[in-house]
Short mmCIF file of C-alpha atoms in Angstrom, two decimals:
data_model
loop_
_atom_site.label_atom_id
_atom_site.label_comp_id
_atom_site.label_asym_id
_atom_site.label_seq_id
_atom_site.Cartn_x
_atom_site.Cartn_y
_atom_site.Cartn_z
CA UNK T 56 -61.33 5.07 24.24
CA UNK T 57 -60.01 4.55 21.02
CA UNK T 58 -61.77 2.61 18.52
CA UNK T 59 -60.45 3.37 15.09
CA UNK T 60 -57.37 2.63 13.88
CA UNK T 61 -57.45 5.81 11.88
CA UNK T 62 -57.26 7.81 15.38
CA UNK T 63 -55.08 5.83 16.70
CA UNK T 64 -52.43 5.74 13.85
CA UNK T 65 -53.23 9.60 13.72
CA UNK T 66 -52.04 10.00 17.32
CA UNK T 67 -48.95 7.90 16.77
CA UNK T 68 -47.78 9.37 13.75
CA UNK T 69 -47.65 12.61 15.50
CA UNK T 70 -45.45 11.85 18.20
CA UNK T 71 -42.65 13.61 19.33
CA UNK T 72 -39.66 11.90 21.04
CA UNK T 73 -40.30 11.38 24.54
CA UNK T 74 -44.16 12.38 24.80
CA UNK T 75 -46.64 10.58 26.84
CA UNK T 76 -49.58 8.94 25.66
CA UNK T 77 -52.40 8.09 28.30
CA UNK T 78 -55.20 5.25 27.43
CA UNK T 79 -57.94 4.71 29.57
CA UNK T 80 -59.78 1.77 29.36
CA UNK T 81 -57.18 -0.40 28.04
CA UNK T 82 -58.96 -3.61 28.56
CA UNK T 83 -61.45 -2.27 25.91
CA UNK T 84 -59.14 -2.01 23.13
CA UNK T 85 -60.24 -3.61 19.96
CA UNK T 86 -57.43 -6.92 19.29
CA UNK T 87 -56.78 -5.38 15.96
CA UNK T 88 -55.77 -1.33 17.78
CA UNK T 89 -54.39 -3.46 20.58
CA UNK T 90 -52.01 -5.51 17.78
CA UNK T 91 -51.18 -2.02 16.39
CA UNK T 92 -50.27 -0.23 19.77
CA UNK T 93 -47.87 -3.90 20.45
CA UNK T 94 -46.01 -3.40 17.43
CA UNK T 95 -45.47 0.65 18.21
CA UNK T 96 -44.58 -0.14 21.75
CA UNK T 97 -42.07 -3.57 20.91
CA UNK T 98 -40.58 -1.89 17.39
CA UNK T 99 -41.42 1.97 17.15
CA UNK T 100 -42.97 1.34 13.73
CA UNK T 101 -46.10 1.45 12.52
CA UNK T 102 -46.95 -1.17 9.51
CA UNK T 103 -49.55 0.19 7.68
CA UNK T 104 -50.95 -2.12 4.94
CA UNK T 105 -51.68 -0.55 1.65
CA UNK T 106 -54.17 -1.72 -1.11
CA UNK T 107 -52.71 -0.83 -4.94
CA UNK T 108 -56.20 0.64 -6.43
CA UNK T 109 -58.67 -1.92 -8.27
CA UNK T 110 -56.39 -4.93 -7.35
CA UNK T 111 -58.49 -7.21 -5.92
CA UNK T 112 -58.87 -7.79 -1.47
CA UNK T 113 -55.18 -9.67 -0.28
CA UNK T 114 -53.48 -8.95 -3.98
CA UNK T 115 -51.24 -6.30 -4.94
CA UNK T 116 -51.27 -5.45 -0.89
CA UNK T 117 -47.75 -4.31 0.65
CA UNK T 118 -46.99 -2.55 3.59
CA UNK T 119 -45.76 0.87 4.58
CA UNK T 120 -43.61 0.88 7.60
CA UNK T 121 -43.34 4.28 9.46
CA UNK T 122 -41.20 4.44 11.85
CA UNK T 123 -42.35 6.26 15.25
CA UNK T 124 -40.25 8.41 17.97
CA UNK T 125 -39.89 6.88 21.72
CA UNK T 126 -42.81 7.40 23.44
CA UNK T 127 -44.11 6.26 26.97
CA UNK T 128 -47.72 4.76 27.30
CA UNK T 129 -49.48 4.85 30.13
CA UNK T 130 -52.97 2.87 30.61
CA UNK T 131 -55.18 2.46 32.72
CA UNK T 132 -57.25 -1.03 33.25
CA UNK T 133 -59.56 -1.89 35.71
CA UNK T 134 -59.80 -5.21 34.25
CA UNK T 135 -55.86 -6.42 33.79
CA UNK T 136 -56.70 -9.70 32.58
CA UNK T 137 -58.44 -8.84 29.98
CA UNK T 138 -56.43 -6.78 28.25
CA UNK T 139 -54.07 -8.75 25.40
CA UNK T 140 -51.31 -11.50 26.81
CA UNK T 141 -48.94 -9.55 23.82
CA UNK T 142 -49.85 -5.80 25.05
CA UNK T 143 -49.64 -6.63 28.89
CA UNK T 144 -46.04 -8.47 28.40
CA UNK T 145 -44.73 -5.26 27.17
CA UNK T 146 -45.64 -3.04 30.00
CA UNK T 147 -45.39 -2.72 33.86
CA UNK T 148 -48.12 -3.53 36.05
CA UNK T 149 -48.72 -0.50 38.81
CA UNK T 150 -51.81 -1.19 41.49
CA UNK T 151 -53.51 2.07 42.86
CA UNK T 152 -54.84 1.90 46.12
CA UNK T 153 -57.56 4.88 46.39
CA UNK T 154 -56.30 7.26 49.56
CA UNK T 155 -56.84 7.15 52.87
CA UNK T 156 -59.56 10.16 54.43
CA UNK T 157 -55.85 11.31 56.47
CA UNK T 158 -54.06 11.72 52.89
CA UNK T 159 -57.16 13.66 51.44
CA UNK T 160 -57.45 15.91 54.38
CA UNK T 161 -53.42 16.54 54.08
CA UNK T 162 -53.77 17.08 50.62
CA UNK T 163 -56.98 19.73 51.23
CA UNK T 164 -54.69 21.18 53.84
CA UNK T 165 -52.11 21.83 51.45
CA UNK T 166 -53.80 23.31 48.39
CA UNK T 167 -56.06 25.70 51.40
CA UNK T 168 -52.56 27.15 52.19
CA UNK T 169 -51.39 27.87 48.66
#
């Protein structure tokens, strides 16, 4: 899970067009990282807000915007309502349904042949 919005930005900024990134736990996303990871998803920028240096908290504050490559995210929840109204609206709900004891065997069977 990713906490810090230093990782987080860290990851994004190194994107390459088309990559996947995976996020487990989504419903545990800080608002703040979750806010970040809309705005990347919705816009493919990053706004990053940066303080000029001994200016007081909220003055002499503008913003960097980076922009980012297409990327595909892919998270996984087991608590979907709890994860942000914003975040959820941009991405597609998908239910797993653990397998049946007949998929698992044919799935042993398979990698005992190979």
């Amino acid at each position: 899970l990713v906490r810090s919005p230093e990782v987080l930005l860290r990851r994004l900024m190194g994107l390459r067009a088309g990559e996947v990134v995976f996020m487990d736990e989504l419903h545990a996303l800080p608002q703040r990282l979750a806010e970040v990871l809309h705005e990347a998803l919705d816009r493919n920028v990053l706004s990053l807000p940066i303080r000029e240096a001994g200016s007081p908290a909220g003055l002499g504050q503008r913003t960097l915007r980076v922009r980012l490559p297409a990327f595909t995210l892919i998270g996984a929840t087991t608590e979907p309502h709890l994860v942000p109204k914003a975040l959820l609206s941009r991405l597609r709900l998908e239910k797993l349904e653990p397998w049946s004891g007949e998929e698992l065997a044919e799935v042993l069977t398979r990698a005992a042949e190979e």
